[in-house]
mmCIF file of C-alpha atoms and ligand atoms in Angstrom:
data_model
loop_
_atom_site.group_PDB
_atom_site.id
_atom_site.type_symbol
_atom_site.label_atom_id
_atom_site.label_comp_id
_atom_site.label_asym_id
_atom_site.label_seq_id
_atom_site.Cartn_x
_atom_site.Cartn_y
_atom_site.Cartn_z
ATOM 1 C CA MET T 252 73.058 95.199 51.879
ATOM 2 C CA LYS T 253 71.010 93.029 54.433
ATOM 3 C CA LEU T 254 72.677 92.596 57.678
ATOM 4 C CA SER T 255 72.122 88.912 59.517
ATOM 5 C CA VAL T 256 71.044 90.199 63.531
ATOM 6 C CA SER T 257 74.835 89.223 64.611
ATOM 7 C CA GLY T 258 76.003 91.475 61.594
ATOM 8 C CA ARG T 259 73.771 94.382 62.630
ATOM 9 C CA ALA T 260 74.978 94.022 66.323
ATOM 10 C CA THR T 261 78.783 94.062 64.641
ATOM 11 C CA ALA T 262 78.188 97.139 62.760
ATOM 12 C CA ALA T 263 76.255 98.753 65.751
ATOM 13 C CA ALA T 264 79.989 97.951 68.006
ATOM 14 C CA ALA T 265 81.789 98.982 65.187
ATOM 15 C CA VAL T 266 80.055 102.355 64.779
ATOM 16 C CA ALA T 267 79.959 102.885 68.480
ATOM 17 C CA ALA T 268 83.738 101.918 69.084
ATOM 18 C CA VAL T 269 84.419 104.136 65.715
ATOM 19 C CA THR T 270 82.703 107.219 67.377
ATOM 20 C CA LEU T 271 84.241 106.185 70.866
ATOM 21 C CA LEU T 272 88.030 106.566 69.643
ATOM 22 C CA ALA T 273 87.061 110.007 67.937
ATOM 23 C CA GLY T 274 86.649 111.191 70.977
ATOM 24 C CA GLY T 275 82.363 110.313 70.952
ATOM 25 C CA SER T 276 80.484 111.301 73.779
ATOM 26 C CA ILE T 277 78.337 108.136 75.812
ATOM 27 C CA ALA T 278 75.137 109.449 74.092
ATOM 28 C CA ASP T 279 76.989 108.647 70.245
ATOM 29 C CA ALA T 280 76.837 104.836 71.177
ATOM 30 C CA ALA T 281 75.073 102.166 70.212
ATOM 31 C CA PRO T 282 71.222 103.416 70.916
ATOM 32 C CA ALA T 283 69.712 103.149 73.721
ATOM 33 C CA SER T 284 67.425 100.121 74.629
ATOM 34 C CA ARG T 285 63.946 100.348 73.148
ATOM 35 C CA THR T 286 61.983 99.341 76.477
ATOM 36 C CA PRO T 287 61.537 101.981 79.194
ATOM 37 C CA VAL T 288 65.096 102.188 81.837
ATOM 38 C CA ALA T 289 64.035 100.581 85.489
ATOM 39 C CA ALA T 290 64.214 103.050 87.900
ATOM 40 C CA ALA T 291 66.724 101.797 90.525
ATOM 41 C CA PRO T 292 66.138 101.867 93.880
ATOM 42 C CA ASP T 293 66.868 103.522 96.608
ATOM 43 C CA LEU T 294 70.414 102.567 98.154
ATOM 44 C CA PRO T 295 69.368 102.915 102.014
ATOM 45 C CA VAL T 296 72.427 105.216 103.562
ATOM 46 C CA ALA T 297 72.339 103.048 106.389
ATOM 47 C CA ASN T 298 73.423 100.410 104.218
ATOM 48 C CA ILE T 299 76.459 102.350 103.073
ATOM 49 C CA LYS T 300 77.014 103.730 106.398
ATOM 50 C CA ALA T 301 77.428 100.204 107.743
ATOM 51 C CA HIS T 302 80.476 99.874 104.962
ATOM 52 C CA LEU T 303 81.855 103.030 106.049
ATOM 53 C CA THR T 304 81.929 101.776 110.043
ATOM 54 C CA GLN T 305 83.544 98.358 108.439
ATOM 55 C CA LEU T 306 85.985 100.679 106.690
ATOM 56 C CA GLN T 307 87.068 102.260 109.957
ATOM 57 C CA SER T 308 87.169 99.075 112.047
ATOM 58 C CA ILE T 309 90.023 98.288 109.698
ATOM 59 C CA ALA T 310 91.896 101.549 109.947
ATOM 60 C CA THR T 311 91.808 101.342 113.596
ATOM 61 C CA ALA T 312 92.453 97.942 113.373
ATOM 62 C CA ASN T 313 95.834 98.498 111.184
ATOM 63 C CA GLY T 314 97.450 101.389 112.520
ATOM 64 C CA GLY T 315 95.040 103.919 111.990
ATOM 65 C CA ASN T 316 95.096 104.005 107.921
ATOM 66 C CA ARG T 317 94.379 102.159 104.594
ATOM 67 C CA ALA T 318 97.219 103.588 102.444
ATOM 68 C CA HIS T 319 98.983 101.922 99.888
ATOM 69 C CA GLY T 320 101.108 98.989 100.363
ATOM 70 C CA ARG T 321 99.713 98.687 104.273
ATOM 71 C CA ALA T 322 97.768 96.218 106.002
ATOM 72 C CA GLY T 323 94.507 98.330 106.162
ATOM 73 C CA TYR T 324 93.759 98.417 101.974
ATOM 74 C CA LYS T 325 94.543 94.910 101.342
ATOM 75 C CA ALA T 326 91.995 94.492 104.472
ATOM 76 C CA SER T 327 89.277 96.836 102.994
ATOM 77 C CA LEU T 328 90.285 94.976 99.652
ATOM 78 C CA ASP T 329 89.244 91.800 101.110
ATOM 79 C CA TYR T 330 86.565 93.415 103.161
ATOM 80 C CA VAL T 331 84.654 94.521 99.642
ATOM 81 C CA LYS T 332 85.484 91.380 97.494
ATOM 82 C CA ALA T 333 83.988 89.363 100.084
ATOM 83 C CA ARG T 334 80.954 90.812 100.049
ATOM 84 C CA LEU T 335 80.656 90.958 95.736
ATOM 85 C CA ASP T 336 81.833 87.338 95.582
ATOM 86 C CA ALA T 337 78.569 86.516 97.963
ATOM 87 C CA ALA T 338 76.522 88.354 95.670
ATOM 88 C CA GLY T 339 77.201 86.828 92.590
ATOM 89 C CA PHE T 340 80.058 88.984 90.674
ATOM 90 C CA THR T 341 82.947 87.973 89.284
ATOM 91 C CA THR T 342 85.795 89.402 90.860
ATOM 92 C CA THR T 343 89.633 89.842 89.856
ATOM 93 C CA VAL T 344 92.203 91.098 92.025
ATOM 94 C CA GLN T 345 94.986 92.988 89.736
ATOM 95 C CA GLN T 346 98.418 93.325 91.442
ATOM 96 C CA PHE T 347 100.754 96.048 90.388
ATOM 97 C CA THR T 348 104.306 97.985 92.361
ATOM 98 C CA SER T 349 104.422 101.382 93.385
ATOM 99 C CA SER T 350 106.843 102.834 95.466
ATOM 100 C CA GLY T 351 108.542 99.223 96.108
ATOM 101 C CA ARG T 352 105.141 98.265 97.740
ATOM 102 C CA THR T 353 102.188 95.666 96.091
ATOM 103 C CA GLY T 354 99.232 97.679 95.381
ATOM 104 C CA TYR T 355 95.773 96.237 94.412
ATOM 105 C CA ASN T 356 92.952 97.040 91.950
ATOM 106 C CA LEU T 357 89.598 95.014 92.285
ATOM 107 C CA ILE T 358 87.020 94.662 89.205
ATOM 108 C CA ALA T 359 83.904 93.206 89.859
ATOM 109 C CA ASP T 360 81.941 92.078 86.644
ATOM 110 C CA TRP T 361 78.262 91.652 87.143
ATOM 111 C CA PRO T 362 77.406 88.870 84.824
ATOM 112 C CA GLY T 363 75.434 89.374 81.134
ATOM 113 C CA GLY T 364 74.751 92.161 79.559
ATOM 114 C CA ASP T 365 76.598 93.205 76.017
ATOM 115 C CA THR T 366 80.232 92.909 76.950
ATOM 116 C CA ASN T 367 80.947 94.949 73.636
ATOM 117 C CA GLN T 368 79.130 98.215 75.678
ATOM 118 C CA VAL T 369 80.615 98.188 79.343
ATOM 119 C CA ILE T 370 79.372 100.943 81.668
ATOM 120 C CA MET T 371 82.141 101.279 84.370
ATOM 121 C CA ALA T 372 81.296 102.918 88.118
ATOM 122 C CA GLY T 373 84.780 103.002 90.632
ATOM 123 C CA SER T 374 86.432 104.782 93.122
ATOM 124 C CA HIS T 375 89.502 104.667 95.015
ATOM 125 C CA LEU T 376 89.968 102.457 98.210
ATOM 126 C CA ASP T 377 93.362 103.857 99.526
ATOM 127 C CA GLY T 378 93.321 106.414 101.565
ATOM 128 C CA VAL T 379 96.455 108.872 102.994
ATOM 129 C CA SER T 380 98.445 107.729 105.436
ATOM 130 C CA ALA T 381 96.951 110.574 108.022
ATOM 131 C CA GLY T 382 94.150 108.765 108.584
ATOM 132 C CA PRO T 383 91.558 106.089 107.974
ATOM 133 C CA GLY T 384 90.377 108.395 104.938
ATOM 134 C CA ILE T 385 86.517 107.727 105.619
ATOM 135 C CA ASN T 386 85.786 110.815 102.934
ATOM 136 C CA ASP T 387 88.323 110.452 101.195
ATOM 137 C CA ASN T 388 87.455 107.800 99.758
ATOM 138 C CA GLY T 389 85.714 105.454 101.726
ATOM 139 C CA SER T 390 82.387 107.820 100.581
ATOM 140 C CA GLY T 391 83.037 106.924 97.309
ATOM 141 C CA SER T 392 83.953 102.852 97.611
ATOM 142 C CA ALA T 393 80.976 101.996 99.966
ATOM 143 C CA ALA T 394 78.540 103.911 97.405
ATOM 144 C CA VAL T 395 79.785 101.758 94.726
ATOM 145 C CA LEU T 396 80.143 98.689 96.836
ATOM 146 C CA GLU T 397 76.201 99.133 97.767
ATOM 147 C CA THR T 398 75.144 99.948 94.285
ATOM 148 C CA ALA T 399 76.859 97.099 93.040
ATOM 149 C CA LEU T 400 74.748 94.873 95.906
ATOM 150 C CA ALA T 401 71.540 96.746 94.848
ATOM 151 C CA VAL T 402 72.084 95.609 91.440
ATOM 152 C CA SER T 403 72.316 91.858 92.735
ATOM 153 C CA ARG T 404 69.035 92.415 95.368
ATOM 154 C CA ALA T 405 66.951 93.500 92.277
ATOM 155 C CA GLY T 406 68.456 90.835 89.711
ATOM 156 C CA TYR T 407 69.224 93.456 87.758
ATOM 157 C CA HIS T 408 70.449 92.719 84.022
ATOM 158 C CA PRO T 409 70.615 95.819 81.970
ATOM 159 C CA ALA T 410 71.364 95.558 77.977
ATOM 160 C CA LYS T 411 75.138 96.813 78.532
ATOM 161 C CA HIS T 412 77.596 94.756 80.514
ATOM 162 C CA LEU T 413 78.346 96.479 84.456
ATOM 163 C CA ARG T 414 82.066 96.289 85.954
ATOM 164 C CA PHE T 415 82.517 98.254 89.000
ATOM 165 C CA ALA T 416 86.010 99.177 90.036
ATOM 166 C CA TRP T 417 88.355 99.849 92.998
ATOM 167 C CA TRP T 418 91.735 101.410 92.337
ATOM 168 C CA GLY T 419 94.577 100.940 94.561
ATOM 169 C CA ALA T 420 97.161 103.832 95.238
ATOM 170 C CA GLU T 421 95.142 106.776 93.891
ATOM 171 C CA GLU T 422 96.819 109.104 96.360
ATOM 172 C CA LEU T 423 100.068 108.887 94.551
ATOM 173 C CA GLY T 424 98.957 109.745 91.267
ATOM 174 C CA MET T 425 96.195 107.487 90.340
ATOM 175 C CA VAL T 426 98.186 104.657 90.284
ATOM 176 C CA GLY T 427 95.989 101.446 90.146
ATOM 177 C CA SER T 428 93.403 102.905 87.744
ATOM 178 C CA ARG T 429 95.948 103.881 85.207
ATOM 179 C CA TYR T 430 98.046 100.632 85.337
ATOM 180 C CA TYR T 431 94.022 99.028 84.930
ATOM 181 C CA VAL T 432 93.785 101.455 81.874
ATOM 182 C CA ARG T 433 97.182 101.046 80.077
ATOM 183 C CA ASN T 434 96.938 96.699 80.320
ATOM 184 C CA LEU T 435 93.826 96.804 78.432
ATOM 185 C CA SER T 436 93.723 96.469 74.817
ATOM 186 C CA SER T 437 92.541 99.301 72.501
ATOM 187 C CA ALA T 438 89.856 96.969 71.411
ATOM 188 C CA ASN T 439 88.851 96.460 75.697
ATOM 189 C CA ARG T 440 89.310 100.036 75.594
ATOM 190 C CA ALA T 441 86.690 100.733 72.461
ATOM 191 C CA LYS T 442 84.096 98.395 74.669
ATOM 192 C CA ILE T 443 83.549 100.829 77.708
ATOM 193 C CA LYS T 444 81.368 103.398 76.548
ATOM 194 C CA GLY T 445 81.503 105.383 80.110
ATOM 195 C CA TYR T 446 83.424 105.278 83.205
ATOM 196 C CA LEU T 447 81.722 107.073 86.357
ATOM 197 C CA ASN T 448 83.947 108.299 89.371
ATOM 198 C CA PHE T 449 83.388 109.031 92.971
ATOM 199 C CA ASP T 450 85.755 110.118 95.184
ATOM 200 C CA MET T 451 84.433 112.353 98.107
ATOM 201 C CA ILE T 452 80.649 112.200 97.725
ATOM 202 C CA GLY T 453 80.107 112.722 101.949
ATOM 203 C CA SER T 454 81.831 115.839 103.405
ATOM 204 C CA PRO T 455 80.521 117.488 106.061
ATOM 205 C CA ASN T 456 80.339 120.684 105.139
ATOM 206 C CA PRO T 457 78.882 119.106 101.371
ATOM 207 C CA GLY T 458 78.725 121.206 98.014
ATOM 208 C CA TYR T 459 77.091 119.192 95.173
ATOM 209 C CA PHE T 460 79.020 119.114 91.803
ATOM 210 C CA VAL T 461 78.796 117.322 88.913
ATOM 211 C CA TYR T 462 81.726 116.663 86.678
ATOM 212 C CA ASP T 463 81.562 118.236 83.292
ATOM 213 C CA ASP T 464 83.148 115.928 80.931
ATOM 214 C CA ASP T 465 81.082 113.878 79.023
ATOM 215 C CA PRO T 466 77.810 115.835 78.323
ATOM 216 C CA ALA T 467 75.331 112.882 78.897
ATOM 217 C CA ILE T 468 76.699 111.434 81.828
ATOM 218 C CA GLU T 469 76.498 115.073 83.009
ATOM 219 C CA LYS T 470 73.235 115.381 82.131
ATOM 220 C CA THR T 471 71.963 111.871 83.530
ATOM 221 C CA PHE T 472 73.342 113.263 87.322
ATOM 222 C CA LYS T 473 71.913 116.761 86.717
ATOM 223 C CA ASP T 474 68.360 115.784 85.738
ATOM 224 C CA TYR T 475 68.816 113.631 89.237
ATOM 225 C CA PHE T 476 69.342 116.589 91.241
ATOM 226 C CA THR T 477 67.030 118.711 89.115
ATOM 227 C CA GLY T 478 64.707 116.250 90.581
ATOM 228 C CA LEU T 479 65.400 116.469 93.992
ATOM 229 C CA GLY T 480 65.215 120.359 93.422
ATOM 230 C CA ILE T 481 69.137 120.352 94.207
ATOM 231 C CA ALA T 482 70.897 122.436 92.518
ATOM 232 C CA THR T 483 74.502 121.447 90.713
ATOM 233 C CA GLU T 484 77.400 123.057 90.126
ATOM 234 C CA PRO T 485 79.889 122.201 87.537
ATOM 235 C CA GLU T 486 82.888 120.159 89.172
ATOM 236 C CA THR T 487 85.945 122.030 88.212
ATOM 237 C CA GLU T 488 88.704 121.539 90.983
ATOM 238 C CA GLY T 489 89.214 117.856 90.182
ATOM 239 C CA ASP T 490 89.997 117.873 86.361
ATOM 240 C CA GLY T 491 93.235 115.529 86.668
ATOM 241 C CA ARG T 492 93.020 114.764 90.420
ATOM 242 C CA SER T 493 91.327 111.311 90.342
ATOM 243 C CA ASP T 494 90.563 108.163 88.445
ATOM 244 C CA HIS T 495 88.224 109.500 86.193
ATOM 245 C CA ALA T 496 91.431 110.889 84.378
ATOM 246 C CA SER T 497 93.290 107.802 83.610
ATOM 247 C CA PHE T 498 90.086 107.012 81.605
ATOM 248 C CA LYS T 499 89.149 110.274 80.277
ATOM 249 C CA ASN T 500 93.369 110.092 78.728
ATOM 250 C CA VAL T 501 92.409 107.430 76.507
ATOM 251 C CA GLY T 502 88.953 109.162 75.069
ATOM 252 C CA ILE T 503 86.638 107.203 77.228
ATOM 253 C CA PRO T 504 83.396 109.306 78.014
ATOM 254 C CA VAL T 505 83.731 109.919 81.813
ATOM 255 C CA GLY T 506 81.773 111.396 84.564
ATOM 256 C CA GLY T 507 81.317 111.610 88.412
ATOM 257 C CA LEU T 508 80.085 113.432 91.576
ATOM 258 C CA PHE T 509 82.092 115.066 94.047
ATOM 259 C CA SER T 510 80.705 117.176 97.322
ATOM 260 C CA GLY T 511 83.664 119.077 98.202
ATOM 261 C CA ALA T 512 87.377 119.173 99.626
ATOM 262 C CA ASP T 513 89.840 121.790 101.276
ATOM 263 C CA TYR T 514 88.230 124.580 99.121
ATOM 264 C CA LEU T 515 86.147 126.984 101.437
ATOM 265 C CA LYS T 516 81.900 127.183 100.972
ATOM 266 C CA THR T 517 80.789 130.616 100.126
ATOM 267 C CA ALA T 518 78.159 132.292 101.092
ATOM 268 C CA ALA T 519 76.062 132.336 97.669
ATOM 269 C CA GLN T 520 77.230 128.309 97.853
ATOM 270 C CA ALA T 521 75.769 128.326 101.729
ATOM 271 C CA ALA T 522 72.739 129.692 100.652
ATOM 272 C CA LYS T 523 71.630 127.203 98.404
ATOM 273 C CA TRP T 524 72.995 123.958 99.926
ATOM 274 C CA GLY T 525 72.969 125.425 103.451
ATOM 275 C CA GLY T 526 76.075 124.590 105.456
ATOM 276 C CA THR T 527 78.855 127.160 106.585
ATOM 277 C CA ALA T 528 80.057 129.519 104.735
ATOM 278 C CA GLY T 529 83.940 130.257 104.656
ATOM 279 C CA ARG T 530 84.622 126.825 106.222
ATOM 280 C CA ALA T 531 86.165 124.198 104.297
ATOM 281 C CA PHE T 532 83.584 121.945 102.272
ATOM 282 C CA ASP T 533 85.812 118.737 103.934
ATOM 283 C CA ARG T 534 88.436 120.630 106.788
ATOM 284 C CA CYS T 535 89.500 116.439 107.680
ATOM 285 C CA TYR T 536 90.635 116.114 104.196
ATOM 286 C CA HIS T 537 94.143 113.956 104.435
ATOM 287 C CA SER T 538 93.850 114.520 108.481
ATOM 288 C CA SER T 539 93.379 111.864 111.161
ATOM 289 C CA CYS T 540 89.666 113.836 111.696
ATOM 290 C CA ASP T 541 88.374 112.096 108.760
ATOM 291 C CA THR T 542 86.597 108.912 110.227
ATOM 292 C CA THR T 543 82.942 108.266 110.206
ATOM 293 C CA ALA T 544 82.542 111.382 112.201
ATOM 294 C CA ASN T 545 83.215 112.950 109.158
ATOM 295 C CA ILE T 546 80.439 112.249 106.862
ATOM 296 C CA ASN T 547 77.287 114.302 106.237
ATOM 297 C CA ASP T 548 74.264 111.577 105.674
ATOM 298 C CA THR T 549 72.368 113.604 103.684
ATOM 299 C CA ALA T 550 74.958 114.046 101.063
ATOM 300 C CA LEU T 551 75.855 110.362 101.320
ATOM 301 C CA ASP T 552 72.352 109.533 100.764
ATOM 302 C CA ARG T 553 71.520 111.729 97.707
ATOM 303 C CA ASN T 554 75.100 111.109 96.175
ATOM 304 C CA GLY T 555 74.669 107.266 96.841
ATOM 305 C CA ASP T 556 71.154 107.430 95.242
ATOM 306 C CA ALA T 557 72.575 109.327 92.263
ATOM 307 C CA VAL T 558 74.933 106.796 91.782
ATOM 308 C CA ALA T 559 72.653 104.165 91.352
ATOM 309 C CA HIS T 560 70.549 105.988 89.323
ATOM 310 C CA ALA T 561 73.078 106.469 86.639
ATOM 311 C CA VAL T 562 74.214 103.193 86.881
ATOM 312 C CA TRP T 563 70.546 102.258 86.084
ATOM 313 C CA GLN T 564 70.425 104.828 83.533
ATOM 314 C CA LEU T 565 73.573 104.527 81.467
ATOM 315 C CA SER T 566 73.450 100.626 81.473
ATOM 316 C CA SER T 567 69.655 100.080 80.446
HETATM 317 N N1 LIG V 181 89.550 113.346 96.954
HETATM 318 C C1 LIG V 181 91.009 113.790 96.250
HETATM 319 C C2 LIG V 181 91.282 114.256 95.087
HETATM 320 C C3 LIG V 181 90.566 115.639 94.680
HETATM 321 C C4 LIG V 181 90.814 116.731 94.929
HETATM 322 N N2 LIG V 181 89.776 117.331 94.485
HETATM 323 C C5 LIG V 181 88.904 116.739 93.537
HETATM 324 C C6 LIG V 181 87.470 117.005 93.099
HETATM 325 C C7 LIG V 181 86.523 116.264 92.218
HETATM 326 C C8 LIG V 181 87.636 115.055 92.386
HETATM 327 C C9 LIG V 181 88.848 114.479 93.007
HETATM 328 C C10 LIG V 181 89.320 114.980 93.754
HETATM 329 C C11 LIG V 181 92.477 112.973 96.837
HETATM 330 O O1 LIG V 181 91.957 111.704 96.486
HETATM 331 O O2 LIG V 181 93.037 113.334 97.306
HETATM 332 ZN ZN1 LIG V 182 92.657 111.913 98.809
HETATM 333 ZN ZN1 LIG V 183 90.082 110.800 96.842
#
């Protein structure tokens, strides 16, 4: 039966939806666009660090933290939202309650693209109450923000629809991202062809770990680092410990990057990545010393560029 153009698009979306609901990979979704993928721009690491400086100032001005339910979290969200609004994103603040305090998710949609094929990139914006949470997780939040701003600067309009998210109350158990996913209809869940999570990507004694979940997303990241001559390792300690779990639990393909937390770097890892063997990847994890001084600029730069590369590649 000959399908009209809209019929073909609907059929493709239906096939994609059925594929994903059956636990398929992002690679099983609608065929990639025929035009070559535009190369993502380099994200100036100075821009990412400038966001971290803002988040540090916010924590300093609000009791030393950016934790759920505290003034520092809402001020962090207001900062990110203002930058996105000015850059032409359609932003939505989603409110929820956890542990008797009000929490907020920030969702930013980039106008355009096939809204039946959504690629999401996200990070938790909250930190622990012990400190400013600059690596955990200002680093992921700043890289996702700078990627979104780069999309705007480039006037990038990919085939798929781009959506970015900053989650509240991850430190309380992925509360914000779980609230978001639970409040999506099954039809809207099926439209999300991939969720990319970035939680701790600037660790001071960094490793280069790639989530080993969806194979196509994993390959996108691994190929990027191979191009830089950097060996990566599968991320294994974080299963179920960050916001990608909220999406994976409902069958949405996920992936992401991680530079390490309180586990110790081995001698073999130090030999390939540099840094200090026998020392934690981030010895300020969940501590007051997780400040702007607790960032490795090279890791932040490389991972930030990998975020942009994956967003460009997977949304084409
Ligand atoms: N970022 C930590 C959770 C965490 C610990 N290890 C991993 C590995 C991969 C992703 C996340 C994590 C936190 O928010 O406490
Ligand atoms: Zn944490
Ligand atoms: Zn985290």
